[in-house]
Every structure is written in structure tokens, then in C-alpha cells.
mmCIF file of C-alpha atoms and ligand atoms in Angstrom:
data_model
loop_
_atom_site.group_PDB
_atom_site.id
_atom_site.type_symbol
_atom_site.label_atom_id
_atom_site.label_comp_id
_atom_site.label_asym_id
_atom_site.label_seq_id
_atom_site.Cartn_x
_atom_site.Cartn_y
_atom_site.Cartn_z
ATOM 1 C CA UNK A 1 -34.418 23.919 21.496
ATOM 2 C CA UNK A 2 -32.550 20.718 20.605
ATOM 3 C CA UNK A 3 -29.095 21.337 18.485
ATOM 4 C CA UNK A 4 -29.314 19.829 15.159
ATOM 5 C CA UNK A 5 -26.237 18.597 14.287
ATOM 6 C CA UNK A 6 -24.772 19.524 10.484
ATOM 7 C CA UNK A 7 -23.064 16.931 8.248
ATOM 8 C CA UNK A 8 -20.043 18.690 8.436
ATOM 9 C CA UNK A 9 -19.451 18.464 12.244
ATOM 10 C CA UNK A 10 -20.033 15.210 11.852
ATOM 11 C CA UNK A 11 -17.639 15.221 9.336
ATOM 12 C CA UNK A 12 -14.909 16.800 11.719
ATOM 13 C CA UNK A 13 -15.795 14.050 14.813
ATOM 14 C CA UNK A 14 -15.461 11.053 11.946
ATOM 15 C CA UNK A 15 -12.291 12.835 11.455
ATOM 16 C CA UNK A 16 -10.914 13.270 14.817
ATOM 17 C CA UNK A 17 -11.675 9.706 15.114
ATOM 18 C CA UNK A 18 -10.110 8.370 12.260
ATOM 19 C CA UNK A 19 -6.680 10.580 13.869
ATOM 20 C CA UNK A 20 -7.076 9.187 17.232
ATOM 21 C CA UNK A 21 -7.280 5.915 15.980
ATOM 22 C CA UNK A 22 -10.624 4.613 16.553
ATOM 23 C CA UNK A 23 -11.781 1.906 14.188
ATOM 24 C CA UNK A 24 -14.674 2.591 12.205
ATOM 25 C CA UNK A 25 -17.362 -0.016 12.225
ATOM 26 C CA UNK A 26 -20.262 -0.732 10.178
ATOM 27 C CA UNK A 27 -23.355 0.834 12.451
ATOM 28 C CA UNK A 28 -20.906 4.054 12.843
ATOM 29 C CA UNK A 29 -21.346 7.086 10.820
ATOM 30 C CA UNK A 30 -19.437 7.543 7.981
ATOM 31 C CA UNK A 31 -19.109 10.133 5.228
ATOM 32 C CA UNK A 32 -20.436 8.339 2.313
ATOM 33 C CA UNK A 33 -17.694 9.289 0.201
ATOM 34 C CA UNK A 34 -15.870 6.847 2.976
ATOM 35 C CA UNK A 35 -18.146 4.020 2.054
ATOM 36 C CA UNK A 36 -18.074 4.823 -1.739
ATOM 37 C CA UNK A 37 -14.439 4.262 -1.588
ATOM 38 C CA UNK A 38 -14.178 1.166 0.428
ATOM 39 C CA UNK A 39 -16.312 -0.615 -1.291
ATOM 40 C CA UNK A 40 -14.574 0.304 -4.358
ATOM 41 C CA UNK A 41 -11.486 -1.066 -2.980
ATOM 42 C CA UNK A 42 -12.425 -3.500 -1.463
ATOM 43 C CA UNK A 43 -14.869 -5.147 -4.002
ATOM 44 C CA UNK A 44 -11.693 -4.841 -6.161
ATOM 45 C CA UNK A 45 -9.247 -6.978 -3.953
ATOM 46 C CA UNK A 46 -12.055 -9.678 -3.557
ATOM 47 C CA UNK A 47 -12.220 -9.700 -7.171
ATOM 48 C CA UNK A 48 -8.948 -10.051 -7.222
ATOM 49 C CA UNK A 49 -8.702 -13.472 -4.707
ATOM 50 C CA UNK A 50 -11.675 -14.802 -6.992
ATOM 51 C CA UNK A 51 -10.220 -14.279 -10.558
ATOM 52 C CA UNK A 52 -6.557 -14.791 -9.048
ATOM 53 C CA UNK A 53 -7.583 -18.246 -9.003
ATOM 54 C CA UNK A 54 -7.634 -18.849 -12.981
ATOM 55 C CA UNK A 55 -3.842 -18.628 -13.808
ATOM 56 C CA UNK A 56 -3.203 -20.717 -10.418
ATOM 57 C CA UNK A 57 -5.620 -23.084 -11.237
ATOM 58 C CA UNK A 58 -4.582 -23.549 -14.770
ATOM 59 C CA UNK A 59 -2.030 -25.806 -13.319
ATOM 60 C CA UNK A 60 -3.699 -27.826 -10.799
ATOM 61 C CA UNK A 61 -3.645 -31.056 -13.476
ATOM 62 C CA UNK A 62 -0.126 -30.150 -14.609
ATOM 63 C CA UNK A 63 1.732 -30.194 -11.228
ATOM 64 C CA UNK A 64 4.934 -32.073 -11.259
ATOM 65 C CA UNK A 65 3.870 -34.130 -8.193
ATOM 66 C CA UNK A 66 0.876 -35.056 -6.105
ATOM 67 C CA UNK A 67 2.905 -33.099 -3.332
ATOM 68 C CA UNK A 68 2.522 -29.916 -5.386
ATOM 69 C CA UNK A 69 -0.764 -30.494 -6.189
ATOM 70 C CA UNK A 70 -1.975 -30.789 -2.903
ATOM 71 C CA UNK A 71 -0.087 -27.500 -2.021
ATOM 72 C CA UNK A 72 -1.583 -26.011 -5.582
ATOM 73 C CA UNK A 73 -5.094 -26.945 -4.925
ATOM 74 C CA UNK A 74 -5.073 -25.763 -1.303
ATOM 75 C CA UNK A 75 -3.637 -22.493 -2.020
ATOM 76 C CA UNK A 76 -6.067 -21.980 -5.086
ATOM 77 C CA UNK A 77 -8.834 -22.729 -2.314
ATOM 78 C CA UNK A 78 -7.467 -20.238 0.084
ATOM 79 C CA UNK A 79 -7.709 -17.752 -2.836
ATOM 80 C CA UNK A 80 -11.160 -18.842 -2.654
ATOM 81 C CA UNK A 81 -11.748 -18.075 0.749
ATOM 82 C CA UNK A 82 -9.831 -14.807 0.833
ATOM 83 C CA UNK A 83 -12.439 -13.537 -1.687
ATOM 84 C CA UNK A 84 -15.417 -14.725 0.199
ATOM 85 C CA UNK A 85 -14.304 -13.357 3.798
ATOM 86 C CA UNK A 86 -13.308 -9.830 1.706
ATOM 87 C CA UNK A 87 -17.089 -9.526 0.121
ATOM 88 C CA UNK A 88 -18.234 -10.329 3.460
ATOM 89 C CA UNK A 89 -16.891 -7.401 4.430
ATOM 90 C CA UNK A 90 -17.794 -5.385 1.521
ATOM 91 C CA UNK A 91 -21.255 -6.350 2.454
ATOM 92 C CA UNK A 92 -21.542 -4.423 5.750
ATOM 93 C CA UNK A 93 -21.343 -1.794 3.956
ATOM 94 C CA UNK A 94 -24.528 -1.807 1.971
ATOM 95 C CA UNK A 95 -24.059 -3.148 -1.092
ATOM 96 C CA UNK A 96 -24.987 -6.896 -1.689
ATOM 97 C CA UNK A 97 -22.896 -9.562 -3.299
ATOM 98 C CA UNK A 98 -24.823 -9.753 -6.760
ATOM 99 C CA UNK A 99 -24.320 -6.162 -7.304
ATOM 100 C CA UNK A 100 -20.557 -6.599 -6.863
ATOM 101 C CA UNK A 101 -20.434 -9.555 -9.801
ATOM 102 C CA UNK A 102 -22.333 -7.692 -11.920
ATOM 103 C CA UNK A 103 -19.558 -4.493 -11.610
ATOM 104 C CA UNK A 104 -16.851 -6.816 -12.229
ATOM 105 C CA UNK A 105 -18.749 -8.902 -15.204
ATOM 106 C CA UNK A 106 -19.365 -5.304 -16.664
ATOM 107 C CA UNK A 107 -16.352 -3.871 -16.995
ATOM 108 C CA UNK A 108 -16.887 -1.366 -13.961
ATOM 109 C CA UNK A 109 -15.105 -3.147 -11.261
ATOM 110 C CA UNK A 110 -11.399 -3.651 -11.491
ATOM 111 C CA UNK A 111 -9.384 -6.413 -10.468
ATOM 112 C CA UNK A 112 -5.609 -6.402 -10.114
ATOM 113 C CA UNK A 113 -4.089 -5.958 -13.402
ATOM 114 C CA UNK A 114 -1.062 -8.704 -12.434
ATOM 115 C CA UNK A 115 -3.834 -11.717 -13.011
ATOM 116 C CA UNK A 116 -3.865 -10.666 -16.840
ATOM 117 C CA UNK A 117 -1.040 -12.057 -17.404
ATOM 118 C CA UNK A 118 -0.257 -15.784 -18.540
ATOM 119 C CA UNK A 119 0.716 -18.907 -16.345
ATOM 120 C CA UNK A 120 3.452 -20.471 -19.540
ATOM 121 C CA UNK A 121 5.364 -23.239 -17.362
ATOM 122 C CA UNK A 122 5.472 -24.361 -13.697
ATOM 123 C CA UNK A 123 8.098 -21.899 -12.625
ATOM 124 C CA UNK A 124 5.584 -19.294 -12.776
ATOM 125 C CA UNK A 125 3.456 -20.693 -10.452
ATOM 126 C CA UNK A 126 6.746 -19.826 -8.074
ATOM 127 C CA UNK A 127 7.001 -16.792 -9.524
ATOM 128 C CA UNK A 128 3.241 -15.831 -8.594
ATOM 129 C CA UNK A 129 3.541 -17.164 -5.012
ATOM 130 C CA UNK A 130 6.865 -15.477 -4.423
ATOM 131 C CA UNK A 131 5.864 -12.203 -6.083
ATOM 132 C CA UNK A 132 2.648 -11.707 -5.764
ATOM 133 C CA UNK A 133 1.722 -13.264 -2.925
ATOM 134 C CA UNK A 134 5.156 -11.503 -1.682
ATOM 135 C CA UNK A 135 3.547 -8.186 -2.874
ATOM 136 C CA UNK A 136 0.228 -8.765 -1.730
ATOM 137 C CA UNK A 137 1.728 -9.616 1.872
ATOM 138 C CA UNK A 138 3.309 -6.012 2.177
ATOM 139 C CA UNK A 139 0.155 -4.302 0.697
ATOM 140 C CA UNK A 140 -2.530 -6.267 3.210
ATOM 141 C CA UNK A 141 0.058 -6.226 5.912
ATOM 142 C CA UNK A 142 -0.708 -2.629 6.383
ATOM 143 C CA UNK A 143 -4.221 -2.575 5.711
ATOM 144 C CA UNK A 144 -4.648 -5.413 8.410
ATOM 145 C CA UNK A 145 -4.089 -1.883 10.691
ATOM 146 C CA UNK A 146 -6.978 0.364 7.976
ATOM 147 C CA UNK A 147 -9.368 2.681 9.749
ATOM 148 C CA UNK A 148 -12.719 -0.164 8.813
ATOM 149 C CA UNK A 149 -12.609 -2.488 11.189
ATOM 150 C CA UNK A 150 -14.543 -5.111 9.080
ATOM 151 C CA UNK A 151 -11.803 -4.953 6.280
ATOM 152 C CA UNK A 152 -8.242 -5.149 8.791
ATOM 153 C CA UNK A 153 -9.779 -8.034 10.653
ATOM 154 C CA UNK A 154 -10.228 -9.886 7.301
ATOM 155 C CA UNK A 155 -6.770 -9.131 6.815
ATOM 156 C CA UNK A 156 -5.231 -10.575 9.605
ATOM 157 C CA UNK A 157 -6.004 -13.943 8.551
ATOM 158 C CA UNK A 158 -5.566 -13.474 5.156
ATOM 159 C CA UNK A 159 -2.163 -12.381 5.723
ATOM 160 C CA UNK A 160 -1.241 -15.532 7.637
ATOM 161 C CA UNK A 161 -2.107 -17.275 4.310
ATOM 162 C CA UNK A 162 -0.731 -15.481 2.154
ATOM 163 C CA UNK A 163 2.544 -16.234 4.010
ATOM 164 C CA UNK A 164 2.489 -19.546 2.984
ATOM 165 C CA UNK A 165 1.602 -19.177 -0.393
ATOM 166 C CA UNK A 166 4.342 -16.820 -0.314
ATOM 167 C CA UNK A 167 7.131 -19.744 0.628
ATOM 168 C CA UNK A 168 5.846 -22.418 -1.037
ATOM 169 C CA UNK A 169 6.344 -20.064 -4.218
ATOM 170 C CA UNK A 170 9.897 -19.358 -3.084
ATOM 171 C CA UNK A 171 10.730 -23.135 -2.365
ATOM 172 C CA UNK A 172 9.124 -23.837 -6.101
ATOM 173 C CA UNK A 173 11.792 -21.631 -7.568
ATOM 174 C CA UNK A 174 14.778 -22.665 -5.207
ATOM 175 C CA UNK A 175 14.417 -25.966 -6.328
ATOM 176 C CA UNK A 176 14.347 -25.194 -9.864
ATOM 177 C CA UNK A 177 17.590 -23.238 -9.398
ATOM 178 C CA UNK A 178 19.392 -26.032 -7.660
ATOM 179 C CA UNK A 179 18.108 -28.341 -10.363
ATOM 180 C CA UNK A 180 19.421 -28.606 -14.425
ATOM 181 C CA UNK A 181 20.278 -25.893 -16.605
ATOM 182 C CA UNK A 182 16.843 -26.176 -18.142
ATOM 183 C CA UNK A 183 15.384 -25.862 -14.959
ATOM 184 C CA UNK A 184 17.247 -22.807 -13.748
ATOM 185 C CA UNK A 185 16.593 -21.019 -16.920
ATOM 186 C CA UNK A 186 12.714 -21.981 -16.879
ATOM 187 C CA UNK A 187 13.332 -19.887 -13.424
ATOM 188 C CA UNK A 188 14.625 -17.086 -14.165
ATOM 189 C CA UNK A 189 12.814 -16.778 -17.423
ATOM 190 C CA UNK A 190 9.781 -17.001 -14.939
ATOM 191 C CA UNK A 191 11.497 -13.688 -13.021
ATOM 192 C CA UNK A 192 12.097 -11.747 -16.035
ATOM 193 C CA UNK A 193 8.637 -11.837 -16.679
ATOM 194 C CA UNK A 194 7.095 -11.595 -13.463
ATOM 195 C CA UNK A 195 9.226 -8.901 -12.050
ATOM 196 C CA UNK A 196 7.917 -5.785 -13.470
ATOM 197 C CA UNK A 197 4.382 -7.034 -13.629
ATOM 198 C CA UNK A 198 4.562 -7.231 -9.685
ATOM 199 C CA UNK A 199 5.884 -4.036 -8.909
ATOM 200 C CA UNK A 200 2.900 -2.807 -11.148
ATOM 201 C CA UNK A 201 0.687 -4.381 -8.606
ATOM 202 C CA UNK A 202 1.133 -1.369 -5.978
ATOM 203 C CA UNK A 203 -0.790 1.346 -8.699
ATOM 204 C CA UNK A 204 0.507 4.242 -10.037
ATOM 205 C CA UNK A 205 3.123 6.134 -9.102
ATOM 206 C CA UNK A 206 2.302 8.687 -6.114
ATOM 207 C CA UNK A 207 2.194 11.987 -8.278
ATOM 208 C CA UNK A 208 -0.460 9.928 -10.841
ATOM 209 C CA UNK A 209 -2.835 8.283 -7.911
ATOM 210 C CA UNK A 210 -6.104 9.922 -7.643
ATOM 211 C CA UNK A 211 -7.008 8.129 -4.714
ATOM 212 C CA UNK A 212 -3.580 7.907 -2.400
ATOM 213 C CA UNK A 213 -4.518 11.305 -0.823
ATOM 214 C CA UNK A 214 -7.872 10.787 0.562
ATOM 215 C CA UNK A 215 -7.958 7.347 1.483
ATOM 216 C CA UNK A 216 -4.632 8.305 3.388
ATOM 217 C CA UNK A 217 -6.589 10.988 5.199
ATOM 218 C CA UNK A 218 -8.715 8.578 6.384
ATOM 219 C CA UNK A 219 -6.320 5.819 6.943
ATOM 220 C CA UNK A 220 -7.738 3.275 4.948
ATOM 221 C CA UNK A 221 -4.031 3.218 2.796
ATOM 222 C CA UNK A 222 -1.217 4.100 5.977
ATOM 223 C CA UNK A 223 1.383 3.843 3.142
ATOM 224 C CA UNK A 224 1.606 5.607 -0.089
ATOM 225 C CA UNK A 225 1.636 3.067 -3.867
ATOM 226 C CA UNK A 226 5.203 3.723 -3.795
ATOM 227 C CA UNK A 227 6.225 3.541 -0.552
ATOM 228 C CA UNK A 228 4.863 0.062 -0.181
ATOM 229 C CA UNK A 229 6.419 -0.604 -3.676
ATOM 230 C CA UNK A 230 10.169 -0.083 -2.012
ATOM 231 C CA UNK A 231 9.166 -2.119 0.875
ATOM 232 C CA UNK A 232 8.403 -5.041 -1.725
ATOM 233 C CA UNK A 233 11.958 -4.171 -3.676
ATOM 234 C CA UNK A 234 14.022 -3.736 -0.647
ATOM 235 C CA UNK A 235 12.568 -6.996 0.580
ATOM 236 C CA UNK A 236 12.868 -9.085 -2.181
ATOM 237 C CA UNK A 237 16.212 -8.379 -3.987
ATOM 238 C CA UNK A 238 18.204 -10.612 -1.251
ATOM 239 C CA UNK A 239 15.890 -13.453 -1.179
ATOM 240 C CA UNK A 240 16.359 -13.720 -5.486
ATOM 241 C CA UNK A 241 20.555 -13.442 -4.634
ATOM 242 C CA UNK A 242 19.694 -16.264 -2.361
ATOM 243 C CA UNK A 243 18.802 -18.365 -5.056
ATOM 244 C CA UNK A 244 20.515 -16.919 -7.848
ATOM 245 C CA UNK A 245 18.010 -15.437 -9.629
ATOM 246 C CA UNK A 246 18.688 -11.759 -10.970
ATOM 247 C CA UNK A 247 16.322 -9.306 -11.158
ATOM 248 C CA UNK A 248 15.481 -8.353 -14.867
ATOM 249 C CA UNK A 249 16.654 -4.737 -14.041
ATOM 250 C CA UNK A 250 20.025 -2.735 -15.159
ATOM 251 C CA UNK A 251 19.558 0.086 -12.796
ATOM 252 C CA UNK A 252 19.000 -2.025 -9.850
ATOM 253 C CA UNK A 253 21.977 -1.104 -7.024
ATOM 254 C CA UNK A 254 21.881 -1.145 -2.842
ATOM 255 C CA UNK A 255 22.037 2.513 -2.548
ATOM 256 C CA UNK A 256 24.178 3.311 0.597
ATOM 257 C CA UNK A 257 23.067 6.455 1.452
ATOM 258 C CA UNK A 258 19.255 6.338 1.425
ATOM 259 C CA UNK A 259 19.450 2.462 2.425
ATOM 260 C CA UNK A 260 17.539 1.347 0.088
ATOM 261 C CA UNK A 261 17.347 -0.254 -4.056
ATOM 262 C CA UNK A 262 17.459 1.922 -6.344
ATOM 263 C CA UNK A 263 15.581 0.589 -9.702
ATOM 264 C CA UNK A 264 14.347 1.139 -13.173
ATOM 265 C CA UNK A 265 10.977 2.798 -14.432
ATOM 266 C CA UNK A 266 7.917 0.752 -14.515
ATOM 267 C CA UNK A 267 6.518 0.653 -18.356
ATOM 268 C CA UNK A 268 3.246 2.780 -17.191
ATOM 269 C CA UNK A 269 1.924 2.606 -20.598
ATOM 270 C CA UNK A 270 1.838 -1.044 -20.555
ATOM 271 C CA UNK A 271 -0.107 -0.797 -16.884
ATOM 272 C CA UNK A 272 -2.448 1.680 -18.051
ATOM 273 C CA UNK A 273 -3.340 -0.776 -21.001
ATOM 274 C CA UNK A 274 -3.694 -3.665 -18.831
ATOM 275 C CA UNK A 275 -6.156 -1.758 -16.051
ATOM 276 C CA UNK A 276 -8.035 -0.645 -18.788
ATOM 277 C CA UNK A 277 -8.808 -3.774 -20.342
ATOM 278 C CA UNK A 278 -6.130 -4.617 -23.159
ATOM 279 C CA UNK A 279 -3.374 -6.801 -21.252
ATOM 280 C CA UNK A 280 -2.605 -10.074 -23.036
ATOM 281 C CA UNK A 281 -5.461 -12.221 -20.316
ATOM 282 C CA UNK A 282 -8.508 -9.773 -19.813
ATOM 283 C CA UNK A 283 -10.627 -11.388 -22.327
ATOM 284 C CA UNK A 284 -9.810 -14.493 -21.307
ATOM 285 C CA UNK A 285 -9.414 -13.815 -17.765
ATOM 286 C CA UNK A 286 -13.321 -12.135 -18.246
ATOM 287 C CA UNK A 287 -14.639 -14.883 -20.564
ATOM 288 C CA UNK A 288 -13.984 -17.737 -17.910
ATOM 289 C CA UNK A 289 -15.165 -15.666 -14.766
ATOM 290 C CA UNK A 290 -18.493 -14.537 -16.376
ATOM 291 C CA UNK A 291 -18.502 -18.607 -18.197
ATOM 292 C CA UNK A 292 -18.404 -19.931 -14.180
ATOM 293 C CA UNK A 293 -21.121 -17.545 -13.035
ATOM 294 C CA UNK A 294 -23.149 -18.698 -15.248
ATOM 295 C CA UNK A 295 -22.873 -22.612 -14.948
ATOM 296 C CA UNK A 296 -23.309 -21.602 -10.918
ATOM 297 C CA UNK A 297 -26.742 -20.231 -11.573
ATOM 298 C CA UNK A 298 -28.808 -23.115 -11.235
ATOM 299 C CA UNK A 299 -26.682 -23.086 -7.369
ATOM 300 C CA UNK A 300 -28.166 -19.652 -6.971
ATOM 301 C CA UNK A 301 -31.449 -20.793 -7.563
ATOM 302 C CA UNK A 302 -31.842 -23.715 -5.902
ATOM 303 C CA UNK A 303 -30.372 -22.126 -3.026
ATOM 304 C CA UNK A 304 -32.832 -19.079 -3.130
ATOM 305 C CA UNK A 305 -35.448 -21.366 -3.852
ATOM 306 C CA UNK A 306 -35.062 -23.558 -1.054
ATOM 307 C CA UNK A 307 -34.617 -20.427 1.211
ATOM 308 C CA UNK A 308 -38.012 -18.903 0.551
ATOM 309 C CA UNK A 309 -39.454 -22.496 1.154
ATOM 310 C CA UNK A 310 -37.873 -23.106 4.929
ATOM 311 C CA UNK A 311 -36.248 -19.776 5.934
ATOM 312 C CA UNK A 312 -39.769 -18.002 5.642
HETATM 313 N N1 LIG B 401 -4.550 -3.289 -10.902
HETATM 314 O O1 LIG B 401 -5.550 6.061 -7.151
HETATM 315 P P1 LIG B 401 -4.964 4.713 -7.254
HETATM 316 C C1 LIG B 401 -3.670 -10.750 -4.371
HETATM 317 C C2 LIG B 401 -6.466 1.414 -10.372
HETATM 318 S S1 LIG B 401 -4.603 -9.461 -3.918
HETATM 319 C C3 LIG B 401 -5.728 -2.798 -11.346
HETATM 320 O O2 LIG B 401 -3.579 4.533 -6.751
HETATM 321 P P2 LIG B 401 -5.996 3.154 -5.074
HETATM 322 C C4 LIG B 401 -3.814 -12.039 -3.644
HETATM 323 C C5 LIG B 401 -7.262 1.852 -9.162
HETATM 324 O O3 LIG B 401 -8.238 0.886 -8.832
HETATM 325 C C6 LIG B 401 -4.220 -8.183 -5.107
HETATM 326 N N2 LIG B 401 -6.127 -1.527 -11.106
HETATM 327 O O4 LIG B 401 -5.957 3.665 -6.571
HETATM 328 C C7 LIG B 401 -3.600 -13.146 -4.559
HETATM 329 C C8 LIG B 401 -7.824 3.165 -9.640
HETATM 330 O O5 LIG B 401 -8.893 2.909 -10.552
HETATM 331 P P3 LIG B 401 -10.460 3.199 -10.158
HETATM 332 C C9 LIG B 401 -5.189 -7.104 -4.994
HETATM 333 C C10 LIG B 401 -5.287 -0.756 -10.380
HETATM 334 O O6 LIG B 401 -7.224 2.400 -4.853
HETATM 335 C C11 LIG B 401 -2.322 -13.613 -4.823
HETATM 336 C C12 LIG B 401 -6.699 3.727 -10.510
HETATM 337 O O7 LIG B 401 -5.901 2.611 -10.883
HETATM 338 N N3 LIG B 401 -4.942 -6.339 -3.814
HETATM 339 O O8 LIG B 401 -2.944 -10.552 -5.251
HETATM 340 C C13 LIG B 401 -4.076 -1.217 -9.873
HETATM 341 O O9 LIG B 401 -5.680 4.300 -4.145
HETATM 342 C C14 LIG B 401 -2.133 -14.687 -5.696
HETATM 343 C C15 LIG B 401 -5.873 4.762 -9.783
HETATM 344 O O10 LIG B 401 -5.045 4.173 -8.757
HETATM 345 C C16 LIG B 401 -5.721 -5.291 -3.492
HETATM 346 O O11 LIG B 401 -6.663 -4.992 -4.167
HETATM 347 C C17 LIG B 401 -3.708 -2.534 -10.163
HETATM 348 N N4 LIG B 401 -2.547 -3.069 -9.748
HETATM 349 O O12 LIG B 401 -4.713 2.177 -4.980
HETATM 350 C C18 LIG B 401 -4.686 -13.783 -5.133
HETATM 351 C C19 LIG B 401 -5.348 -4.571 -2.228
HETATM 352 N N5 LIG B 401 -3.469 -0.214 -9.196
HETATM 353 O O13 LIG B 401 -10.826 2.199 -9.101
HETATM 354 C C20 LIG B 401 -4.488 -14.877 -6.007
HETATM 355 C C21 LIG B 401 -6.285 -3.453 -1.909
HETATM 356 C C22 LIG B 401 -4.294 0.853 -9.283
HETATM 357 O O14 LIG B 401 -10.482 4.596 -9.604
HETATM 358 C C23 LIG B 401 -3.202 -15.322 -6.271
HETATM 359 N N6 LIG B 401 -6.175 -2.350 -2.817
HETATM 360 N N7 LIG B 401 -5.372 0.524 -10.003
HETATM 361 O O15 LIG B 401 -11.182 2.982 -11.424
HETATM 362 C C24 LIG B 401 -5.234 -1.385 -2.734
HETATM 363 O O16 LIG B 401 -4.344 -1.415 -1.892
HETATM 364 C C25 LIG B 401 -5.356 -0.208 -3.668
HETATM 365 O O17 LIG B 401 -6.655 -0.198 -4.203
HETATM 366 C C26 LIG B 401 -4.307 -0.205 -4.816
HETATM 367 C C27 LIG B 401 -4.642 0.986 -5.736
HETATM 368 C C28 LIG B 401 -2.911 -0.020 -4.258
HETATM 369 C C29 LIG B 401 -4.385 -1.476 -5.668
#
């Protein structure tokens, strides 16, 4: 009589897998809480490329010089790309690309919380390649080495750049602080409110992240919110001496003994307001994302259209 085998043993081989570390692809089995999750993150993070683009590209007609445009406008595009390769990905696991607009367009998708906030004067468009470019870096640096194969291999190249995004932001704001006063305070003003923002970008504190433990299990996350969080601190405190910028954060000291920063507390209220829909750029953020879908349609159709008429 031939063995049937039971979900949960297959459960325990996905498992042993996962701890040996085989990467998962998409024909393998996988628990479908697995693929529920994945494509919850990762439909997230591509919406997060693809409306990361609108305070960015708010200043593509405002750059100081054709130099920085160029640099603007490619980076805006890579943004671009980074959220088509990432729904790519998303898409081997069985959900289609429609379905993943119409979760974010709804309200039941998120998308990273630091793109609702506002883009007020050039030196933030340092701040957001410095930051959160520097932030996304350590994030996708680890999940280039996740369990899904489709979703590390994405972030290999995205990593590479994101690296460059992440110095031309730094060179933005090291110019600015060997230039006037003006200039240096535009900078730092830039830092004061970009700081905290970015360190909200790892998620909630360890103790308040529903998710941490199981994706950890199955090594989609190899590094807890907060963990990666220190990485980004401990990182990025010498490169804003460098430049003398100062972090907008009294309790910020080199701690000698655990070698590492030790740092403030993260306004969690204001985090959980902005994931939940009421920072000071979700409507707007919302209004011009669903606004663009829409003017694409006739794209969508014409392409469909023109599909059934050869591609049959
Ligand atoms: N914003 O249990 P956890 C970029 C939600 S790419 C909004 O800890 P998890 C490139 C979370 O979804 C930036 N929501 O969740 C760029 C969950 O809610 P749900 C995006 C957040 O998944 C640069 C709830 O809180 N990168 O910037 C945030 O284990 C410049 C509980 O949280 C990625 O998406 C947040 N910050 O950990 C583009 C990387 N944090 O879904 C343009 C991949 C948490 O249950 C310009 N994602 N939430 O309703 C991840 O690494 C993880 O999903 C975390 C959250 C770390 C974001």
C-alpha cells in the first residue's frame, strides 16, 4: 500500500530545509502560510519602490542643476524598476499583478510608512537617499540571503542600486554643509526631520512585531526590526560627524561596553498613525498613485487588446 504523506511531515521536511539552507523556489512545496506571508511582504516593498517615487519625483523639475537632474531622474527610474523586478517575484507565487494594485489602492496593502512624509526643499532629497536608501540597503542586504529564492535574487541587484542612490544622497548633503550658512542649515533641518522617520522604517520594536517570529523561523527576515535598526544607527552616526550634521537625538552616545549607539525612543504613536493611514502624505501619497493608474488604463487595454489579437 503506497504511504500517503500528511501535511505536517511535509511541514517538518520544508522545515529541515529551510535550516539546512536550501532555497525555496516557486514549483517547491510550501506551507501556504509561507506564501501568504511573502506575498504580503513582498507586495508591500514593491509598493514601496512604486509610490517611493512621488516625493523623489516631486523634484525632478526643481533640481539645482541638469547634473542633479540626470542623477534625480535616473534614480526615480531605478525606483521604478526595483518595483517591477519585486512584483515579478511576487508573481511566482500565485497572485497576479492587478490583484496586488487593487490591495494597495484599497487600503489593504501597506507601503512603507517613511514615503508619507513631505519632500519641503532639496536637502531632503539627500536626506532620503542617505537615509532611506541607507536604511533600505541594511534591510535588503540581508534579505538578498531570505529562504525564497525568487525574492534574494531580486535583491542582489537591487542592492547594488540602492548603493548609489545611497551616495549620491550623501554627496547632496556634504555639499550643502560645505556650502553657506543657509545651506548648512537647510541640511541639517533636512536631518532633524528625516532621522526618526528612518529609524521607523525597520517596524516595530521586537516585543510589538507580530510577524518577526515566524518569518524568522523560516528565514525569510535573518535579522530581527531592531537588530537591523542598530546596524542602520551604528552605521550612520560617523558618516553625519563626517559632515557635520548632528543627529536630532539627546540620548545618542558610543556606548563602550556593548560597542554600539545608544539612542532615544522612537515616537511609536506617531508610526502607528502613519501605517494606519493618518501621516501628514497618505492621502496625497494615495490620491496620486490611484490618479496614475487610472490615466494608465487605456495602456492596459490596448496592451490586452492587442494581446488577444496576435498572442492567440
Ligand atoms: N511601514 O510584524 P512586523 C525603499 C507593518 S524600500 C509600513 O514587524 P514585518 C526603497 C507591517 O507590514 C522600503 N508598515 O512586520 C526606496 C505589519 O503590518 P501587516 C520598504 C510597516 O513584515 C528608497 C505591522 O506593521 N522595504 O525604501 C512598517 O515582520 C527610496 C507589524 O510589523 C521593505 O518593505 C513600515 N515601516 O516587518 C524606494 C522591505 N513596519 O502587514 C524609493 C521588506 C512594519 O501585518 C525611494 N519588508 N509595518 O498589516 C520588511 O523587511 C518587513 O516587512 C518590515 C516589517 C521590516 C518592513
Amino acid at each position: 500500500m503506497e504511504a500517503t504523506i500528511t501535511e505536517a511531515q511535509l511541514e517538518k521536511e520544508f522545515q529541515q530545509k529551510i535550516d539546512s539552507g536550501i532555497v525555496i523556489e516557486p514549483k517547491d512545496w510550501m506551507p501556504e502560510r509561507y506564501r501568504k506571508q511573502l506575498i504580503r511582504m513582498m507586495s508591500q516593498h514593491a509598493h514601496s519602490e512604486v509610490v517611493g517615487m512621488l516625493p523623489e519625483g516631486n523634484w525632478i523639475t526643481r533640481a539645482p542643476s541638469l547634473d542633479r537632474k540626470a542623477i534625480l531622474l535616473a534614480k526615480v527610474q531605478d525606483e521604478a524598476g526595483h518595483g517591477l523586478y519585486i512584483y515579478s517575484a511576487t508573481e511566482t507565487l500565485g497572485i497576479d499583478r492587478a490583484e496586488m494594485m487593487e490591495q494597495l489602492h484599497t487600503g489593504k496593502a501597506k507601503y512603507s510608512s517613511i514615503f508619507n512624509y513631505p519632500t519641503q526643499n532639496w536637502a531632503d532629497i539627500g536626506a532620503i537617499g542617505w537615509l532611506v536608501d541607507g536604511a533600505a540597503i541594511i534591510n535588503q542586504t540581508a534579505l538578498a540571503k531570505c529562504s525564497y529564492g525568487p525574492y534574494s535574487r531580486a535583491m542582489i541587484r537591487i542592492c547594488k542600486e540602492e548603493n548609489f542612490h545611497n551616495k549620491q544622497g550623501y554627496q547632496i548633503l556634504a555639499y550643502l554643509m560645505r556650502g553657506t550658512k543657509e545651506q548648512q542649515e537647510m541640511a541639517q533641518d533636512a536631518m532633524n526631520r528625516w532621522w526618526w522617520p528612518s529609524l521607523m522604517m525597520f517596524g516595530p520594536s521586537d516585543a510589538n512585531s507580530p510577524n518577526s517570529a515566524e518569518l524568522m523561523r523560516w528565514k525569510v527576515k535573518l535579522h530581527s526590526n531592531d537588530d537591523l535598526r542598530q546596524r542602520f544607527i551604528d552605521r550612520t552616526v560617523p558618516q553625519a560627524e563626517a559632515i557635520g550634521l548632528t543627529i536630532p537625538d539627546d540620548k545618542l552616545r558610543w556606548n563602550p561596553d556593548t560597542r554600539h549607539y545608544d539612542w532615544g525612543e522612537i515616537n511609536w504613536d506617531e508610526f502607528y498613525a502613519v501605517i494606519s493611514g493618518n501621516g501628514p502624505c497618505n492621502h496625497e501619497r494615495m490620491s496620486a498613485r490611484v490618479g496614475a493608474h487610472e490615466k494608465g488604463r487605456w495602456v492596459r487595454e490596448a496592451a490586452a487588446a492587442y494581446a488577444q489579437k496576435h498572442l492567440n
